[in-house]
């Protein structure tokens, strides 16, 4: 080992990063090692989600969305960085805490929809399962299971097995299973991915119900603009980092409100300039930054020598 690099003097810290957020990812890294190759699925991702929010995660296939959700669900551990949900440190967590976390704090609907349901059980039996595991007394379980199926508008599926349900019903039952133990956080990985527009809207309604009526903080991965266009905040993931956020006003569920896209600045002050902007002004490698009274300018380096 060489000598350690001297770190710059720490800036005065007002408060810990994301101290008031329910979900905090701080410089999260996840590297998958396969025999010969190393895939950096998350490359220093920062994310804050506050209690009660419903946010959409969007991004190209392979950008790291599922990896992020698996970390937040406590089913995968990051290689480096920090992840905290509801005060629980997901990196440094005992086995028993992890089990408790997965049972009580998060509900997770996986991207592979077949993994969310048990083919030979009815919807009521599937919702009953996590309740039983959590030790809810038998007398309360039936009412709780029927209640959550009712809330997600799939009460008519209580006695049906997955193959007797439509795709949209299956996804809502999967959400019901995830919500059975009243988790504070609901994570759903492309829950509308395989559905037509109308059915996707029903599943989206169920997510909104989970958020508004059951009080869960919801993180949903989606390609569906019908979903991302209706949440107040959608976060774009690109190459394993959060790159931009779109905030919307007046998201009433009756069509999108006005949307404004923001770039995300990481904690070191780095911002990604969108490709269209870079191309329009031939910005590359070295740029001039200037501070004005109320904004920062970025100009191409007119001395050339950018190659
Ligand atoms: P997304 O959900 O955004 O499509 P993923 O999180 O599934 O992205 O994947 C991010 C990257 O990590 C991809 O390059 C993918 O091939 C890789 N990856 C995901 N899971 C594994 C794994 N278990 N082993 C190796 N590489 C993986
Ligand atoms: Mg995925």
Coordinates of C-alpha atoms and ligand atoms in Angstrom, one line a residue:
X1 CA 0.0 0.0 0.0
X2 CA 1.3 3.5 -0.9
X3 CA 0.9 6.5 1.3
X4 CA -2.6 7.6 1.8
X5 CA -3.8 10.6 -0.1
X6 CA -4.3 13.6 2.0
X7 CA -8.0 14.4 2.0
X8 CA -9.1 18.0 1.7
X9 CA -10.3 19.6 4.9
X10 CA -13.8 18.5 5.4
X11 CA -16.4 21.2 4.8
X12 CA -18.5 21.9 7.8
X13 CA -21.3 19.4 7.8
X14 CA -24.6 20.9 8.7
X15 CA -26.3 17.5 9.0
X16 CA -25.7 14.0 7.7
X17 CA -26.6 13.5 4.1
X18 CA -30.3 12.6 3.9
X19 CA -30.8 12.6 7.6
X20 CA -34.5 13.4 7.2
X21 CA -35.1 11.0 4.3
X22 CA -36.8 7.6 4.5
X23 CA -34.6 6.1 1.8
X24 CA -30.9 7.2 1.5
X25 CA -28.4 5.9 -1.0
X26 CA -25.1 7.5 -0.8
X27 CA -22.5 6.7 -3.4
X28 CA -23.8 3.2 -3.9
X29 CA -21.7 0.8 -5.9
X30 CA -22.7 -2.7 -6.9
X31 CA -20.2 -4.7 -8.9
X32 CA -21.2 -8.1 -10.3
X33 CA -18.2 -10.4 -10.7
X34 CA -18.7 -13.2 -13.3
X35 CA -16.0 -15.6 -14.4
X36 CA -14.1 -13.2 -16.6
X37 CA -16.0 -9.9 -16.6
X38 CA -16.9 -7.4 -14.0
X39 CA -20.1 -5.4 -14.4
X40 CA -20.5 -2.2 -12.6
X41 CA -24.3 -2.1 -12.2
X42 CA -24.3 0.8 -9.8
X43 CA -21.6 3.4 -10.1
X44 CA -21.9 5.7 -7.1
X45 CA -25.6 6.3 -7.0
X46 CA -27.1 8.9 -4.7
X47 CA -30.8 8.9 -4.0
X48 CA -33.1 10.4 -1.4
X49 CA -36.8 9.6 -1.0
X50 CA -38.9 11.1 1.7
X51 CA -41.6 9.4 3.7
X52 CA -44.9 9.5 1.8
X53 CA -43.5 10.1 -1.6
X54 CA -44.3 8.0 -4.7
X55 CA -41.4 8.2 -7.2
X56 CA -40.8 6.5 -10.5
X57 CA -37.4 5.2 -11.5
X58 CA -36.8 5.3 -15.3
X59 CA -33.9 4.4 -17.4
X60 CA -32.7 2.2 -20.3
X61 CA -32.5 -1.6 -19.9
X62 CA -29.3 -2.5 -18.1
X63 CA -28.9 0.9 -16.3
X64 CA -29.1 -0.7 -12.8
X65 CA -32.7 -0.2 -11.8
X66 CA -33.4 -3.7 -10.7
X67 CA -30.0 -3.9 -8.9
X68 CA -31.0 -0.8 -7.0
X69 CA -34.4 -2.2 -6.0
X70 CA -32.8 -5.5 -4.9
X71 CA -30.4 -3.6 -2.6
X72 CA -33.3 -1.5 -1.2
X73 CA -35.3 -4.7 -0.7
X74 CA -32.5 -6.2 1.4
X75 CA -32.1 -9.2 -1.0
X76 CA -28.8 -8.0 -2.4
X77 CA -25.9 -6.2 -0.7
X78 CA -24.0 -3.3 -2.3
X79 CA -20.3 -3.6 -2.9
X80 CA -19.6 -0.2 -1.5
X81 CA -21.4 2.9 -0.4
X82 CA -24.2 3.4 2.0
X83 CA -27.9 2.5 1.9
X84 CA -30.3 3.3 4.7
X85 CA -34.0 2.7 4.8
X86 CA -36.2 3.7 7.7
X87 CA -33.1 4.1 9.8
X88 CA -31.8 0.7 9.0
X89 CA -28.3 0.4 7.6
X90 CA -28.6 -2.1 4.7
X91 CA -24.9 -2.6 4.3
X92 CA -24.1 -3.3 7.9
X93 CA -27.0 -5.4 9.1
X94 CA -27.2 -8.6 11.1
X95 CA -29.0 -11.6 9.6
X96 CA -31.8 -11.4 12.0
X97 CA -32.3 -7.6 11.3
X98 CA -32.3 -8.4 7.6
X99 CA -35.0 -11.0 8.0
X100 CA -37.1 -8.6 10.1
X101 CA -36.5 -5.8 7.6
X102 CA -37.7 -7.9 4.7
X103 CA -40.8 -9.0 6.6
X104 CA -41.9 -5.8 8.1
X105 CA -40.3 -2.7 6.6
X106 CA -40.3 -3.3 2.8
X107 CA -42.7 -5.0 0.4
X108 CA -41.1 -6.0 -2.9
X109 CA -42.7 -6.9 -6.2
X110 CA -40.0 -8.4 -8.4
X111 CA -39.5 -7.8 -12.1
X112 CA -40.1 -11.5 -13.0
X113 CA -43.8 -11.6 -12.3
X114 CA -43.8 -15.4 -11.9
X115 CA -41.5 -15.1 -8.9
X116 CA -44.1 -13.0 -7.0
X117 CA -46.9 -15.6 -7.1
X118 CA -47.2 -19.3 -6.1
X119 CA -48.9 -21.2 -8.9
X120 CA -50.8 -23.6 -6.7
X121 CA -52.1 -21.1 -4.0
X122 CA -55.1 -18.9 -4.1
X123 CA -54.8 -15.1 -3.7
X124 CA -56.0 -15.4 -0.1
X125 CA -53.5 -18.1 0.7
X126 CA -50.7 -16.1 -0.8
X127 CA -51.5 -13.0 1.2
X128 CA -51.9 -15.1 4.2
X129 CA -48.4 -16.5 3.9
X130 CA -46.4 -13.3 4.9
X131 CA -49.0 -12.7 7.7
X132 CA -48.4 -16.2 9.1
X133 CA -44.6 -15.8 8.8
X134 CA -44.9 -12.5 10.7
X135 CA -46.8 -14.3 13.4
X136 CA -50.2 -12.5 13.0
X137 CA -52.7 -14.6 14.9
X138 CA -54.9 -16.8 12.8
X139 CA -58.1 -15.0 13.9
X140 CA -56.9 -11.7 12.4
X141 CA -55.3 -13.1 9.3
X142 CA -58.5 -13.8 7.3
X143 CA -59.8 -10.3 7.8
X144 CA -56.4 -8.7 7.1
X145 CA -56.0 -10.7 3.9
X146 CA -59.4 -10.0 2.6
X147 CA -59.0 -6.3 3.5
X148 CA -55.9 -5.8 1.5
X149 CA -57.4 -7.7 -1.5
X150 CA -60.4 -5.5 -1.2
X151 CA -58.4 -2.3 -1.1
X152 CA -56.5 -3.3 -4.3
X153 CA -59.8 -4.2 -5.9
X154 CA -59.1 -7.9 -6.3
X155 CA -61.5 -9.3 -3.7
X156 CA -63.1 -11.4 -6.5
X157 CA -59.8 -13.2 -6.9
X158 CA -59.5 -14.4 -3.3
X159 CA -60.3 -18.0 -4.1
X160 CA -58.5 -18.0 -7.5
X161 CA -55.1 -19.3 -8.4
X162 CA -52.8 -17.2 -10.6
X163 CA -53.8 -19.0 -13.9
X164 CA -57.4 -18.0 -13.2
X165 CA -56.5 -14.3 -13.1
X166 CA -55.8 -11.7 -15.7
X167 CA -52.3 -10.2 -15.9
X168 CA -53.5 -7.1 -14.2
X169 CA -55.2 -9.1 -11.4
X170 CA -52.0 -11.1 -10.9
X171 CA -50.0 -7.9 -10.5
X172 CA -52.5 -6.5 -8.0
X173 CA -52.4 -9.7 -6.0
X174 CA -48.6 -9.5 -6.1
X175 CA -48.9 -6.0 -4.7
X176 CA -51.4 -7.2 -2.0
X177 CA -48.9 -9.9 -0.9
X178 CA -46.2 -7.3 -0.7
X179 CA -48.4 -5.0 1.3
X180 CA -49.8 -7.6 3.6
X181 CA -47.6 -6.7 6.5
X182 CA -48.2 -3.0 6.0
X183 CA -44.6 -2.1 5.0
X184 CA -43.5 1.5 5.2
X185 CA -41.8 1.1 1.8
X186 CA -43.2 -0.6 -1.3
X187 CA -40.8 -1.4 -4.1
X188 CA -42.2 -2.5 -7.5
X189 CA -40.0 -3.4 -10.4
X190 CA -41.8 -2.8 -13.7
X191 CA -45.2 -4.0 -12.4
X192 CA -46.9 -2.8 -15.6
X193 CA -44.2 -4.1 -17.9
X194 CA -46.2 -6.8 -19.6
X195 CA -49.6 -5.2 -19.5
X196 CA -51.6 -3.2 -22.1
X197 CA -52.4 0.4 -21.4
X198 CA -55.7 -0.1 -19.7
X199 CA -54.6 -2.9 -17.4
X200 CA -51.4 -0.9 -16.6
X201 CA -53.6 1.9 -15.5
X202 CA -55.4 -0.4 -13.0
X203 CA -52.1 -1.5 -11.6
X204 CA -51.0 2.1 -11.3
X205 CA -54.2 2.9 -9.4
X206 CA -53.3 0.1 -7.0
X207 CA -49.9 1.7 -6.5
X208 CA -51.5 5.0 -5.8
X209 CA -53.8 3.4 -3.3
X210 CA -50.9 1.8 -1.6
X211 CA -49.3 5.2 -1.3
X212 CA -52.3 7.3 -0.4
X213 CA -54.6 5.0 1.5
X214 CA -52.1 2.5 3.1
X215 CA -49.4 5.2 3.6
X216 CA -46.6 3.3 1.9
X217 CA -43.7 5.2 0.4
X218 CA -43.6 3.8 -3.2
X219 CA -40.7 3.4 -5.5
X220 CA -41.7 2.0 -8.9
X221 CA -39.5 1.1 -11.8
X222 CA -41.3 1.8 -15.1
X223 CA -40.9 2.4 -18.8
X224 CA -44.5 3.4 -19.0
X225 CA -44.9 7.1 -19.5
X226 CA -48.5 6.6 -18.3
X227 CA -47.0 5.8 -14.9
X228 CA -43.9 8.1 -14.8
X229 CA -46.0 10.9 -16.2
X230 CA -48.4 10.8 -13.3
X231 CA -46.1 10.7 -10.3
X232 CA -44.8 13.9 -8.8
X233 CA -41.2 12.9 -9.2
X234 CA -39.5 10.6 -11.7
X235 CA -35.8 9.9 -11.4
X236 CA -33.7 8.9 -14.4
X237 CA -31.0 6.3 -13.8
X238 CA -28.2 6.2 -16.3
X239 CA -25.2 4.0 -16.2
X240 CA -25.8 3.1 -12.6
X241 CA -26.2 6.7 -11.4
X242 CA -29.1 9.1 -11.0
X243 CA -28.8 11.5 -13.8
X244 CA -31.9 13.7 -13.9
X245 CA -35.2 14.2 -12.2
X246 CA -38.5 15.4 -13.6
X247 CA -40.9 17.1 -11.1
X248 CA -44.5 17.6 -11.9
X249 CA -47.1 19.9 -10.5
X250 CA -50.8 19.1 -10.3
X251 CA -50.5 15.4 -10.7
X252 CA -54.1 14.7 -10.0
X253 CA -54.4 11.4 -11.8
X254 CA -56.3 13.2 -14.6
X255 CA -53.3 13.6 -16.9
X256 CA -49.9 15.0 -16.4
X257 CA -49.4 18.4 -14.9
X258 CA -46.6 20.7 -16.0
X259 CA -43.3 19.0 -15.9
X260 CA -39.8 20.4 -15.4
X261 CA -36.7 18.4 -15.8
X262 CA -33.7 18.9 -13.5
X263 CA -30.2 17.6 -13.7
X264 CA -29.0 15.9 -10.5
X265 CA -25.9 17.2 -8.9
X266 CA -23.9 14.7 -6.9
X267 CA -22.4 15.5 -3.6
X268 CA -19.1 16.4 -5.2
X269 CA -20.9 18.9 -7.4
X270 CA -20.8 16.9 -10.6
X271 CA -23.7 17.4 -13.1
X272 CA -24.3 15.6 -16.3
X273 CA -24.9 17.9 -19.2
X274 CA -27.5 16.3 -21.6
X275 CA -26.1 15.1 -24.9
X276 CA -28.3 17.4 -26.9
X277 CA -26.9 20.4 -25.1
X278 CA -23.3 19.2 -25.5
X279 CA -23.8 18.6 -29.2
X280 CA -25.6 21.9 -29.9
X281 CA -22.7 23.9 -28.6
X282 CA -19.9 21.4 -29.3
X283 CA -19.1 21.1 -25.6
X284 CA -16.5 18.6 -24.9
X285 CA -13.9 17.8 -22.3
X286 CA -13.0 21.3 -21.2
X287 CA -15.6 24.0 -20.7
X288 CA -15.7 27.5 -19.2
X289 CA -17.8 28.0 -16.1
X290 CA -18.9 31.4 -14.9
X291 CA -20.9 32.4 -12.0
X292 CA -23.5 35.2 -12.4
X293 CA -25.8 36.6 -9.9
X294 CA -28.4 33.9 -10.2
X295 CA -27.0 31.2 -12.5
X296 CA -24.0 29.3 -13.7
X297 CA -22.9 29.5 -17.3
X298 CA -21.2 26.7 -19.2
X299 CA -19.4 27.7 -22.4
X300 CA -17.3 25.9 -24.9
X301 CA -13.6 26.5 -24.5
X302 CA -13.0 28.9 -27.3
X303 CA -9.2 28.6 -27.1
X304 CA -9.7 25.2 -28.8
X305 CA -7.3 22.4 -27.8
X306 CA -10.2 20.3 -26.8
X307 CA -9.3 17.2 -28.7
Ligands
LIG1 P1 -32.1 -2.7 -15.3 O1 -33.1 -3.3 -14.3 O2 -32.0 -1.2 -15.3 O3 -32.4 -3.3 -16.7 P2 -30.1 -4.3 -14.0 O4 -30.0 -3.8 -12.6 O5 -30.9 -5.6 -14.1 O6 -30.6 -3.2 -14.9 O7 -28.7 -4.6 -14.5 C1 -27.6 -3.7 -14.5 C2 -26.4 -4.3 -15.1 O8 -25.9 -5.3 -14.2 C3 -26.6 -4.9 -16.5 O9 -25.4 -4.8 -17.2 C4 -26.8 -6.4 -16.1 O10 -26.4 -7.2 -17.2 C5 -25.9 -6.6 -14.9 N1 -26.4 -7.6 -14.0 C6 -27.5 -7.6 -13.3 N2 -27.6 -8.7 -12.6 C7 -26.5 -9.4 -12.7 C8 -26.0 -10.6 -12.2 N3 -26.7 -11.3 -11.2 N4 -24.7 -11.0 -12.6 C9 -24.0 -10.3 -13.4 N5 -24.4 -9.2 -14.0 C10 -25.7 -8.7 -13.7
LIG2 MG1 -34.7 -4.5 -14.5

